[in-house]
PDB file of C-alpha atoms and ligand atoms in Angstrom:
ATOM      1  CA  MET A 186      18.640-118.563  52.423  1.00  0.00           C
ATOM      2  CA  SER A 187      16.806-116.951  49.681  1.00  0.00           C
ATOM      3  CA  ASN A 188      18.343-114.832  46.748  1.00  0.00           C
ATOM      4  CA  TYR A 189      17.991-111.257  46.882  1.00  0.00           C
ATOM      5  CA  GLU A 190      19.100-108.331  44.525  1.00  0.00           C
ATOM      6  CA  THR A 191      19.792-105.619  46.881  1.00  0.00           C
ATOM      7  CA  ILE A 192      20.811-107.382  50.086  1.00  0.00           C
ATOM      8  CA  THR A 193      22.742-110.294  51.169  1.00  0.00           C
ATOM      9  CA  VAL A 194      21.733-112.816  54.192  1.00  0.00           C
ATOM     10  CA  GLU A 195      24.456-114.841  55.898  1.00  0.00           C
ATOM     11  CA  LYS A 196      24.455-116.896  58.930  1.00  0.00           C
ATOM     12  CA  GLU A 197      27.585-116.845  61.357  1.00  0.00           C
ATOM     13  CA  GLY A 198      26.908-119.281  64.246  1.00  0.00           C
ATOM     14  CA  LYS A 199      23.731-118.027  65.862  1.00  0.00           C
ATOM     15  CA  VAL A 200      24.040-114.516  64.334  1.00  0.00           C
ATOM     16  CA  GLY A 201      22.224-113.528  61.128  1.00  0.00           C
ATOM     17  CA  VAL A 202      23.844-110.847  59.067  1.00  0.00           C
ATOM     18  CA  ILE A 203      21.914-108.515  56.696  1.00  0.00           C
ATOM     19  CA  THR A 204      24.052-106.573  54.455  1.00  0.00           C
ATOM     20  CA  ILE A 205      22.662-103.721  52.263  1.00  0.00           C
ATOM     21  CA  ASN A 206      24.398-104.457  49.014  1.00  0.00           C
ATOM     22  CA  ARG A 207      24.386-101.387  46.797  1.00  0.00           C
ATOM     23  CA  PRO A 208      27.834 -99.960  47.406  1.00  0.00           C
ATOM     24  CA  ASP A 209      27.843 -97.868  43.986  1.00  0.00           C
ATOM     25  CA  LYS A 210      24.904 -96.105  45.506  1.00  0.00           C
ATOM     26  CA  LEU A 211      26.319 -95.897  48.942  1.00  0.00           C
ATOM     27  CA  ASN A 212      23.545 -98.460  50.245  1.00  0.00           C
ATOM     28  CA  ALA A 213      20.669 -96.125  49.541  1.00  0.00           C
ATOM     29  CA  LEU A 214      17.497 -97.510  50.994  1.00  0.00           C
ATOM     30  CA  SER A 215      15.533 -98.099  47.851  1.00  0.00           C
ATOM     31  CA  SER A 216      12.076 -99.557  47.872  1.00  0.00           C
ATOM     32  CA  ALA A 217      13.624-103.118  46.793  1.00  0.00           C
ATOM     33  CA  VAL A 218      15.953-102.908  49.796  1.00  0.00           C
ATOM     34  CA  HIS A 219      13.046-102.094  52.153  1.00  0.00           C
ATOM     35  CA  ARG A 220      10.928-104.979  50.651  1.00  0.00           C
ATOM     36  CA  GLU A 221      13.824-107.554  50.715  1.00  0.00           C
ATOM     37  CA  SER A 222      15.078-106.615  54.184  1.00  0.00           C
ATOM     38  CA  ILE A 223      11.400-106.970  55.333  1.00  0.00           C
ATOM     39  CA  ALA A 224      11.455-110.494  53.732  1.00  0.00           C
ATOM     40  CA  ALA A 225      14.799-111.338  55.144  1.00  0.00           C
ATOM     41  CA  LEU A 226      13.655-110.400  58.668  1.00  0.00           C
ATOM     42  CA  ASP A 227      10.678-112.570  58.268  1.00  0.00           C
ATOM     43  CA  ASP A 228      12.879-115.425  57.492  1.00  0.00           C
ATOM     44  CA  LEU A 229      15.261-114.765  60.340  1.00  0.00           C
ATOM     45  CA  ARG A 230      12.411-114.413  62.746  1.00  0.00           C
ATOM     46  CA  LYS A 231      11.252-118.046  62.085  1.00  0.00           C
ATOM     47  CA  ASP A 232      14.743-119.443  62.110  1.00  0.00           C
ATOM     48  CA  ASP A 233      15.304-120.747  65.721  1.00  0.00           C
ATOM     49  CA  GLY A 234      19.053-121.186  64.984  1.00  0.00           C
ATOM     50  CA  VAL A 235      19.263-117.444  64.679  1.00  0.00           C
ATOM     51  CA  ARG A 236      19.169-115.528  67.935  1.00  0.00           C
ATOM     52  CA  VAL A 237      20.562-112.129  66.871  1.00  0.00           C
ATOM     53  CA  VAL A 238      20.684-110.038  63.885  1.00  0.00           C
ATOM     54  CA  VAL A 239      23.287-107.709  62.653  1.00  0.00           C
ATOM     55  CA  ILE A 240      22.503-105.020  59.855  1.00  0.00           C
ATOM     56  CA  THR A 241      25.216-103.508  57.954  1.00  0.00           C
ATOM     57  CA  GLY A 242      26.244-101.872  54.680  1.00  0.00           C
ATOM     58  CA  SER A 243      28.499-103.234  51.938  1.00  0.00           C
ATOM     59  CA  GLY A 244      31.848-101.497  51.200  1.00  0.00           C
ATOM     60  CA  GLU A 245      33.882 -99.366  53.134  1.00  0.00           C
ATOM     61  CA  LYS A 246      32.161 -95.951  52.586  1.00  0.00           C
ATOM     62  CA  ALA A 247      28.679 -96.329  53.682  1.00  0.00           C
ATOM     63  CA  PHE A 248      26.468 -97.920  56.040  1.00  0.00           C
ATOM     64  CA  ILE A 249      23.405 -96.420  54.323  1.00  0.00           C
ATOM     65  CA  ALA A 250      23.431 -92.833  52.856  1.00  0.00           C
ATOM     66  CA  GLY A 251      19.571 -92.588  53.441  1.00  0.00           C
ATOM     67  CA  ALA A 252      16.484 -92.964  51.393  1.00  0.00           C
ATOM     68  CA  ASP A 253      17.034 -93.768  47.604  1.00  0.00           C
ATOM     69  CA  ILE A 254      16.637 -89.885  46.681  1.00  0.00           C
ATOM     70  CA  SER A 255      16.122 -90.875  42.923  1.00  0.00           C
ATOM     71  CA  GLU A 256      12.795 -92.524  43.989  1.00  0.00           C
ATOM     72  CA  PHE A 257      11.434 -89.203  45.522  1.00  0.00           C
ATOM     73  CA  GLU A 258      10.691 -87.861  41.820  1.00  0.00           C
ATOM     74  CA  GLY A 259       7.182 -88.563  40.952  1.00  0.00           C
ATOM     75  CA  LYS A 260       6.043 -89.520  44.797  1.00  0.00           C
ATOM     76  CA  THR A 261       2.850 -87.616  45.812  1.00  0.00           C
ATOM     77  CA  PRO A 262       2.041 -86.698  49.480  1.00  0.00           C
ATOM     78  CA  VAL A 263      -0.502 -89.699  49.313  1.00  0.00           C
ATOM     79  CA  THR A 264       1.889 -92.360  47.904  1.00  0.00           C
ATOM     80  CA  GLN A 265       4.610 -91.347  50.194  1.00  0.00           C
ATOM     81  CA  ARG A 266       2.285 -91.444  53.211  1.00  0.00           C
ATOM     82  CA  ASP A 267       1.128 -94.794  52.193  1.00  0.00           C
ATOM     83  CA  THR A 268       4.759 -96.057  51.903  1.00  0.00           C
ATOM     84  CA  PHE A 269       5.426 -95.122  55.457  1.00  0.00           C
ATOM     85  CA  HIS A 270       2.016 -96.100  56.832  1.00  0.00           C
ATOM     86  CA  GLU A 271       2.400 -99.685  55.600  1.00  0.00           C
ATOM     87  CA  LYS A 272       4.682-102.209  57.415  1.00  0.00           C
ATOM     88  CA  THR A 273       8.041-100.375  57.411  1.00  0.00           C
ATOM     89  CA  LEU A 274      11.334-101.646  57.706  1.00  0.00           C
ATOM     90  CA  PHE A 275      12.054 -99.445  60.561  1.00  0.00           C
ATOM     91  CA  ASN A 276       8.940-100.727  62.592  1.00  0.00           C
ATOM     92  CA  SER A 277       9.883-104.398  61.404  1.00  0.00           C
ATOM     93  CA  ILE A 278      13.252-103.845  63.238  1.00  0.00           C
ATOM     94  CA  ASP A 279      11.820-102.196  66.104  1.00  0.00           C
ATOM     95  CA  THR A 280       9.242-105.021  66.852  1.00  0.00           C
ATOM     96  CA  PHE A 281      11.703-107.715  65.762  1.00  0.00           C
ATOM     97  CA  PRO A 282      11.398-110.399  68.465  1.00  0.00           C
ATOM     98  CA  LYS A 283      15.320-110.792  68.580  1.00  0.00           C
ATOM     99  CA  PRO A 284      17.841-108.360  69.173  1.00  0.00           C
ATOM    100  CA  VAL A 285      19.088-106.196  66.158  1.00  0.00           C
ATOM    101  CA  ILE A 286      22.438-104.659  66.090  1.00  0.00           C
ATOM    102  CA  ALA A 287      23.330-101.829  63.407  1.00  0.00           C
ATOM    103  CA  MET A 288      26.968-102.221  62.482  1.00  0.00           C
ATOM    104  CA  VAL A 289      27.731 -98.844  61.057  1.00  0.00           C
ATOM    105  CA  ASN A 290      30.634 -98.989  58.728  1.00  0.00           C
ATOM    106  CA  GLY A 291      30.613 -95.419  57.137  1.00  0.00           C
ATOM    107  CA  PHE A 292      28.025 -92.960  56.144  1.00  0.00           C
ATOM    108  CA  CYS A 293      24.866 -93.167  58.348  1.00  0.00           C
ATOM    109  CA  LEU A 294      22.350 -90.536  56.907  1.00  0.00           C
ATOM    110  CA  GLY A 295      18.757 -89.831  56.784  1.00  0.00           C
ATOM    111  CA  GLY A 296      16.821 -93.019  56.485  1.00  0.00           C
ATOM    112  CA  GLY A 297      20.142 -95.026  57.336  1.00  0.00           C
ATOM    113  CA  ASN A 298      20.259 -93.256  60.761  1.00  0.00           C
ATOM    114  CA  GLU A 299      16.651 -93.888  61.163  1.00  0.00           C
ATOM    115  CA  LEU A 300      17.323 -97.715  60.369  1.00  0.00           C
ATOM    116  CA  ALA A 301      20.100 -97.704  62.928  1.00  0.00           C
ATOM    117  CA  LEU A 302      17.815 -96.084  65.337  1.00  0.00           C
ATOM    118  CA  ALA A 303      15.349 -98.559  65.100  1.00  0.00           C
ATOM    119  CA  CYS A 304      17.735-101.371  66.053  1.00  0.00           C
ATOM    120  CA  ASP A 305      18.337-102.196  69.700  1.00  0.00           C
ATOM    121  CA  LEU A 306      22.267-101.414  69.667  1.00  0.00           C
ATOM    122  CA  ARG A 307      24.429 -99.325  67.440  1.00  0.00           C
ATOM    123  CA  VAL A 308      28.245 -99.917  66.998  1.00  0.00           C
ATOM    124  CA  CYS A 309      30.343 -97.914  64.681  1.00  0.00           C
ATOM    125  CA  SER A 310      33.703 -97.548  62.905  1.00  0.00           C
ATOM    126  CA  GLU A 311      35.858 -94.635  63.857  1.00  0.00           C
ATOM    127  CA  THR A 312      35.226 -93.318  60.162  1.00  0.00           C
ATOM    128  CA  ALA A 313      31.394 -93.491  60.574  1.00  0.00           C
ATOM    129  CA  LYS A 314      29.484 -90.239  59.989  1.00  0.00           C
ATOM    130  CA  PHE A 315      25.786 -89.608  61.227  1.00  0.00           C
ATOM    131  CA  SER A 316      23.208 -87.110  60.162  1.00  0.00           C
ATOM    132  CA  GLN A 317      19.498 -86.375  59.247  1.00  0.00           C
ATOM    133  CA  PRO A 318      20.279 -84.273  56.235  1.00  0.00           C
ATOM    134  CA  GLU A 319      16.655 -84.226  55.063  1.00  0.00           C
ATOM    135  CA  ILE A 320      16.251 -80.578  55.713  1.00  0.00           C
ATOM    136  CA  ASN A 321      18.781 -79.980  52.913  1.00  0.00           C
ATOM    137  CA  LEU A 322      16.397 -81.533  50.420  1.00  0.00           C
ATOM    138  CA  GLY A 323      13.268 -79.367  51.735  1.00  0.00           C
ATOM    139  CA  ILE A 324      11.879 -82.116  53.895  1.00  0.00           C
ATOM    140  CA  ILE A 325      11.946 -83.578  57.271  1.00  0.00           C
ATOM    141  CA  PRO A 326      12.908 -87.158  58.410  1.00  0.00           C
ATOM    142  CA  GLY A 327       9.926 -89.435  57.971  1.00  0.00           C
ATOM    143  CA  GLY A 328      11.119 -92.868  59.099  1.00  0.00           C
ATOM    144  CA  GLY A 329      11.322 -92.222  62.801  1.00  0.00           C
ATOM    145  CA  GLY A 330      14.230 -89.806  62.860  1.00  0.00           C
ATOM    146  CA  THR A 331      12.479 -86.868  64.663  1.00  0.00           C
ATOM    147  CA  GLN A 332      10.930 -89.406  67.298  1.00  0.00           C
ATOM    148  CA  ARG A 333      13.551 -92.268  67.939  1.00  0.00           C
ATOM    149  CA  LEU A 334      16.508 -89.674  67.675  1.00  0.00           C
ATOM    150  CA  THR A 335      15.038 -87.339  70.189  1.00  0.00           C
ATOM    151  CA  ARG A 336      14.048 -90.120  72.621  1.00  0.00           C
ATOM    152  CA  LEU A 337      17.728 -91.478  72.418  1.00  0.00           C
ATOM    153  CA  VAL A 338      19.904 -88.324  72.450  1.00  0.00           C
ATOM    154  CA  GLY A 339      17.412 -85.778  73.813  1.00  0.00           C
ATOM    155  CA  GLU A 340      15.593 -82.705  72.164  1.00  0.00           C
ATOM    156  CA  GLY A 341      18.548 -80.293  72.199  1.00  0.00           C
ATOM    157  CA  ARG A 342      20.917 -82.506  70.013  1.00  0.00           C
ATOM    158  CA  SER A 343      18.024 -83.969  68.065  1.00  0.00           C
ATOM    159  CA  MET A 344      16.713 -80.773  67.145  1.00  0.00           C
ATOM    160  CA  GLU A 345      20.304 -79.416  66.051  1.00  0.00           C
ATOM    161  CA  MET A 346      20.689 -82.454  63.843  1.00  0.00           C
ATOM    162  CA  CYS A 347      17.369 -82.179  62.249  1.00  0.00           C
ATOM    163  CA  LEU A 348      17.549 -78.346  61.775  1.00  0.00           C
ATOM    164  CA  THR A 349      20.899 -78.133  60.461  1.00  0.00           C
ATOM    165  CA  GLY A 350      21.502 -81.536  58.586  1.00  0.00           C
ATOM    166  CA  ASP A 351      25.102 -81.496  59.684  1.00  0.00           C
ATOM    167  CA  MET A 352      27.069 -84.458  60.115  1.00  0.00           C
ATOM    168  CA  ILE A 353      28.537 -85.556  63.332  1.00  0.00           C
ATOM    169  CA  ASP A 354      31.387 -87.945  63.584  1.00  0.00           C
ATOM    170  CA  ALA A 355      31.762 -91.117  65.618  1.00  0.00           C
ATOM    171  CA  GLU A 356      33.157 -89.729  68.647  1.00  0.00           C
ATOM    172  CA  THR A 357      30.414 -87.208  68.873  1.00  0.00           C
ATOM    173  CA  ALA A 358      27.852 -89.863  68.131  1.00  0.00           C
ATOM    174  CA  TYR A 359      29.229 -91.806  71.104  1.00  0.00           C
ATOM    175  CA  ARG A 360      29.213 -88.728  73.406  1.00  0.00           C
ATOM    176  CA  PHE A 361      25.683 -88.229  72.536  1.00  0.00           C
ATOM    177  CA  GLY A 362      24.753 -91.971  73.185  1.00  0.00           C
ATOM    178  CA  LEU A 363      23.640 -92.437  69.705  1.00  0.00           C
ATOM    179  CA  VAL A 364      26.193 -95.382  69.536  1.00  0.00           C
ATOM    180  CA  ASN A 365      27.006 -98.075  72.207  1.00  0.00           C
ATOM    181  CA  HIS A 366      30.558 -98.412  71.050  1.00  0.00           C
ATOM    182  CA  VAL A 367      33.288 -97.022  68.403  1.00  0.00           C
ATOM    183  CA  TYR A 368      35.933 -99.385  67.108  1.00  0.00           C
ATOM    184  CA  PRO A 369      38.757 -99.193  64.644  1.00  0.00           C
ATOM    185  CA  ALA A 370      37.255 -99.957  61.174  1.00  0.00           C
ATOM    186  CA  ALA A 371      39.544-102.928  60.901  1.00  0.00           C
ATOM    187  CA  GLU A 372      38.033-104.370  64.044  1.00  0.00           C
ATOM    188  CA  LEU A 373      34.477-103.428  63.669  1.00  0.00           C
ATOM    189  CA  ARG A 374      33.195-106.612  62.364  1.00  0.00           C
ATOM    190  CA  ALA A 375      34.931-108.960  64.776  1.00  0.00           C
ATOM    191  CA  LYS A 376      34.109-106.525  67.814  1.00  0.00           C
ATOM    192  CA  THR A 377      30.306-106.577  66.622  1.00  0.00           C
ATOM    193  CA  MET A 378      30.235-110.421  66.080  1.00  0.00           C
ATOM    194  CA  GLU A 379      31.875-110.805  69.518  1.00  0.00           C
ATOM    195  CA  LEU A 380      29.013-108.574  71.265  1.00  0.00           C
ATOM    196  CA  ALA A 381      26.350-110.413  69.037  1.00  0.00           C
ATOM    197  CA  GLY A 382      27.819-113.675  69.959  1.00  0.00           C
ATOM    198  CA  LYS A 383      27.633-113.052  73.663  1.00  0.00           C
ATOM    199  CA  ILE A 384      23.972-111.935  73.601  1.00  0.00           C
ATOM    200  CA  ALA A 385      23.216-114.858  71.243  1.00  0.00           C
ATOM    201  CA  GLU A 386      24.199-117.098  74.198  1.00  0.00           C
ATOM    202  CA  LYS A 387      21.426-115.732  76.536  1.00  0.00           C
ATOM    203  CA  ALA A 388      17.960-116.985  76.981  1.00  0.00           C
ATOM    204  CA  PRO A 389      16.114-116.155  73.793  1.00  0.00           C
ATOM    205  CA  ILE A 390      12.635-115.590  75.496  1.00  0.00           C
ATOM    206  CA  ALA A 391      14.179-113.384  78.154  1.00  0.00           C
ATOM    207  CA  LEU A 392      15.921-111.462  75.454  1.00  0.00           C
ATOM    208  CA  GLN A 393      12.519-110.926  73.542  1.00  0.00           C
ATOM    209  CA  LEU A 394      10.988-109.869  76.674  1.00  0.00           C
ATOM    210  CA  ALA A 395      13.969-107.555  77.807  1.00  0.00           C
ATOM    211  CA  LYS A 396      13.608-105.818  74.477  1.00  0.00           C
ATOM    212  CA  GLU A 397       9.812-105.530  74.744  1.00  0.00           C
ATOM    213  CA  ALA A 398      10.137-103.987  78.290  1.00  0.00           C
ATOM    214  CA  VAL A 399      12.858-101.529  77.344  1.00  0.00           C
ATOM    215  CA  LYS A 400      11.227-100.378  74.258  1.00  0.00           C
ATOM    216  CA  PHE A 401       8.103 -99.901  76.214  1.00  0.00           C
ATOM    217  CA  ALA A 402       9.794 -97.346  78.726  1.00  0.00           C
ATOM    218  CA  SER A 403       9.607 -94.641  75.851  1.00  0.00           C
ATOM    219  CA  LYS A 404       6.047 -95.495  74.809  1.00  0.00           C
ATOM    220  CA  SER A 405       4.540 -95.193  78.423  1.00  0.00           C
ATOM    221  CA  ASN A 406       4.476 -93.438  81.683  1.00  0.00           C
ATOM    222  CA  LEU A 407       6.436 -94.888  84.463  1.00  0.00           C
ATOM    223  CA  ASP A 408       3.562 -96.394  86.103  1.00  0.00           C
ATOM    224  CA  GLU A 409       2.462 -98.350  82.961  1.00  0.00           C
ATOM    225  CA  GLY A 410       6.031 -99.217  82.346  1.00  0.00           C
ATOM    226  CA  LEU A 411       6.595-100.707  85.792  1.00  0.00           C
ATOM    227  CA  ARG A 412       3.359-102.710  85.435  1.00  0.00           C
ATOM    228  CA  ARG A 413       4.479-104.001  82.021  1.00  0.00           C
ATOM    229  CA  GLU A 414       7.747-105.016  83.396  1.00  0.00           C
ATOM    230  CA  VAL A 415       6.443-106.975  86.273  1.00  0.00           C
ATOM    231  CA  ASP A 416       4.039-108.861  83.836  1.00  0.00           C
ATOM    232  CA  LEU A 417       6.901-109.741  81.336  1.00  0.00           C
ATOM    233  CA  PHE A 418       9.228-110.669  84.477  1.00  0.00           C
ATOM    234  CA  ALA A 419       6.420-113.022  85.609  1.00  0.00           C
ATOM    235  CA  ILE A 420       6.245-114.693  82.286  1.00  0.00           C
ATOM    236  CA  CYS A 421      10.013-115.449  82.492  1.00  0.00           C
ATOM    237  CA  PHE A 422       8.979-117.795  85.365  1.00  0.00           C
ATOM    238  CA  SER A 423       7.033-120.033  83.031  1.00  0.00           C
ATOM    239  CA  THR A 424       9.915-120.751  80.779  1.00  0.00           C
ATOM    240  CA  GLU A 425      12.297-123.828  80.939  1.00  0.00           C
ATOM    241  CA  ASP A 426      15.241-121.404  80.381  1.00  0.00           C
ATOM    242  CA  LYS A 427      14.465-119.823  83.888  1.00  0.00           C
ATOM    243  CA  LYS A 428      14.688-123.348  85.445  1.00  0.00           C
ATOM    244  CA  GLU A 429      18.044-123.921  83.535  1.00  0.00           C
ATOM    245  CA  GLY A 430      19.584-120.437  84.488  1.00  0.00           C
ATOM    246  CA  VAL A 431      18.762-120.802  88.206  1.00  0.00           C
ATOM    247  CA  SER A 432      19.937-124.448  88.264  1.00  0.00           C
ATOM    248  CA  ALA A 433      23.119-123.577  86.298  1.00  0.00           C
ATOM    249  CA  PHE A 434      23.910-120.672  88.774  1.00  0.00           C
ATOM    250  CA  LEU A 435      23.227-123.072  91.884  1.00  0.00           C
ATOM    251  CA  GLU A 436      25.239-125.910  90.319  1.00  0.00           C
ATOM    252  CA  LYS A 437      28.164-123.521  89.347  1.00  0.00           C
ATOM    253  CA  ARG A 438      27.969-124.374  85.512  1.00  0.00           C
ATOM    254  CA  LYS A 439      27.281-122.371  82.361  1.00  0.00           C
ATOM    255  CA  PRO A 440      23.559-122.377  81.395  1.00  0.00           C
ATOM    256  CA  ASP A 441      22.498-124.009  78.201  1.00  0.00           C
ATOM    257  CA  PHE A 442      19.488-122.010  77.141  1.00  0.00           C
ATOM    258  CA  LYS A 443      16.985-123.701  74.662  1.00  0.00           C
ATOM    259  CA  GLY A 444      14.575-120.779  74.090  1.00  0.00           C
ATOM    260  CA  LYS A 445      11.645-122.848  75.785  1.00  0.00           C
TER     261      LYS A 445
HETATM  262  N1  COA B 198      20.142 -91.573  47.152  1.00  0.00           N
HETATM  263  C1  COA B 198      20.348 -92.118  45.951  1.00  0.00           C
HETATM  264  N2  COA B 198      21.653 -92.195  45.505  1.00  0.00           N
HETATM  265  C2  COA B 198      22.658 -91.823  46.305  1.00  0.00           C
HETATM  266  C3  COA B 198      22.363 -91.428  47.726  1.00  0.00           C
HETATM  267  C4  COA B 198      20.912 -91.169  48.095  1.00  0.00           C
HETATM  268  N3  COA B 198      20.510 -91.072  49.306  1.00  0.00           N
HETATM  269  N4  COA B 198      23.496 -91.241  48.287  1.00  0.00           N
HETATM  270  C5  COA B 198      24.508 -91.394  47.455  1.00  0.00           C
HETATM  271  N5  COA B 198      23.958 -91.724  46.189  1.00  0.00           N
HETATM  272  C6  COA B 198      24.598 -92.060  45.004  1.00  0.00           C
HETATM  273  C7  COA B 198      25.180 -90.966  44.205  1.00  0.00           C
HETATM  274  O1  COA B 198      24.231 -90.270  43.436  1.00  0.00           O
HETATM  275  C8  COA B 198      26.255 -91.532  43.323  1.00  0.00           C
HETATM  276  O2  COA B 198      25.704 -92.172  42.353  1.00  0.00           O
HETATM  277  P1  COA B 198      26.504 -92.010  40.767  1.00  0.00           P
HETATM  278  O3  COA B 198      27.719 -92.567  41.067  1.00  0.00           O
HETATM  279  O4  COA B 198      25.588 -92.759  40.120  1.00  0.00           O
HETATM  280  O5  COA B 198      26.287 -90.353  40.475  1.00  0.00           O
HETATM  281  C9  COA B 198      26.973 -92.609  44.446  1.00  0.00           C
HETATM  282  O6  COA B 198      25.784 -92.871  45.242  1.00  0.00           O
HETATM  283  C10 COA B 198      28.198 -92.082  45.014  1.00  0.00           C
HETATM  284  O7  COA B 198      27.749 -90.869  45.838  1.00  0.00           O
HETATM  285  P2  COA B 198      28.559 -89.480  45.725  1.00  0.00           P
HETATM  286  O8  COA B 198      27.582 -88.391  46.101  1.00  0.00           O
HETATM  287  O9  COA B 198      29.103 -89.455  44.361  1.00  0.00           O
HETATM  288  O10 COA B 198      29.526 -89.786  46.702  1.00  0.00           O
HETATM  289  P3  COA B 198      30.358 -88.591  47.667  1.00  0.00           P
HETATM  290  O11 COA B 198      31.658 -89.147  48.359  1.00  0.00           O
HETATM  291  O12 COA B 198      30.748 -87.340  46.826  1.00  0.00           O
HETATM  292  O13 COA B 198      29.324 -87.947  48.612  1.00  0.00           O
HETATM  293  C11 COA B 198      27.740 -88.156  50.453  1.00  0.00           C
HETATM  294  C12 COA B 198      28.850 -88.875  49.830  1.00  0.00           C
HETATM  295  C13 COA B 198      27.015 -89.163  51.397  1.00  0.00           C
HETATM  296  C14 COA B 198      28.071 -86.859  51.041  1.00  0.00           C
HETATM  297  C15 COA B 198      26.538 -87.939  49.401  1.00  0.00           C
HETATM  298  O14 COA B 198      26.324 -88.909  48.360  1.00  0.00           O
HETATM  299  C16 COA B 198      25.249 -87.379  49.756  1.00  0.00           C
HETATM  300  O15 COA B 198      25.113 -86.300  50.410  1.00  0.00           O
HETATM  301  N6  COA B 198      24.195 -88.343  49.625  1.00  0.00           N
HETATM  302  C17 COA B 198      22.786 -88.027  49.997  1.00  0.00           C
HETATM  303  C18 COA B 198      22.739 -87.995  51.502  1.00  0.00           C
HETATM  304  C19 COA B 198      21.321 -87.789  51.845  1.00  0.00           C
HETATM  305  O16 COA B 198      20.863 -86.595  51.686  1.00  0.00           O
HETATM  306  N7  COA B 198      20.428 -88.659  52.388  1.00  0.00           N
HETATM  307  C20 COA B 198      19.212 -88.444  52.945  1.00  0.00           C
HETATM  308  C21 COA B 198      18.152 -88.622  51.784  1.00  0.00           C
HETATM  309  S1  COA B 198      16.469 -88.485  52.468  1.00  0.00           S
END
């Protein structure tokens, strides 16, 4: 794996783990973190040995405490708009062809929450805290917060988070449907890797198509979504993994999916 300055990338079995590694700045998303994370995702996309990616933050305090506020100074409307119109980290995760899990180990704020929202699943420690605090800086979320958060938790809850900037705790995030699971901090990594490992054993092409189909649900009306689902379902019937999955069921054995 390449050497990065602001992130680390490891492989554990079939799971790639990207760790944002600026604990002294609570893993704030600097432009270098964006750039290096996009590069790391490009590497992991091409690595057939990696079937699931986990993204987390370094240290015990923060997942990601938002955009690096020190970089806001000197930004003009035009440069800021260009940054978010380029290939963003959020969109790179959203369209990544393998499942991505956010392992939220502490503060999950602003752009950190937006990054978690772009992931496919979110798990967190009991100590995690979530917010869209941009309003306190006189701005609004710009990395998908108003859109992905609203689709995930509903307008009323999203509106309150975006208008107040208040933090919610892990239990509230779970009740909102913002996170899939909450674990004691000491168990977070093991439980997350267990979940990632379970998904990593599934058929890779079916995982990619399932992700695409589920994501399409929030971009389309029901008729378009159902048509897209049938098309993607049909594509599965062209794969060797579909033959293997069906044969394994009929032969009462565990399938061995190859991603073909
Ligand atoms: N951007 C840049 N630096 C940040 C940061 C951010 N989003 N969040 C934290 N940091 C830095 C702090 O400036 C501090 O650096 P320093 O030690 O060089 O002064 C370091 O991380 C530790 O943060 P600190 O504020 O001292 O920790 P705390 O425990 O007192 O407070 C928070 C934790 C998360 C409540 C607080 O850091 C905070 O509110 N951060 C900003 C959150 C935010 O508004 N994010 C959205 C940006 S759009």
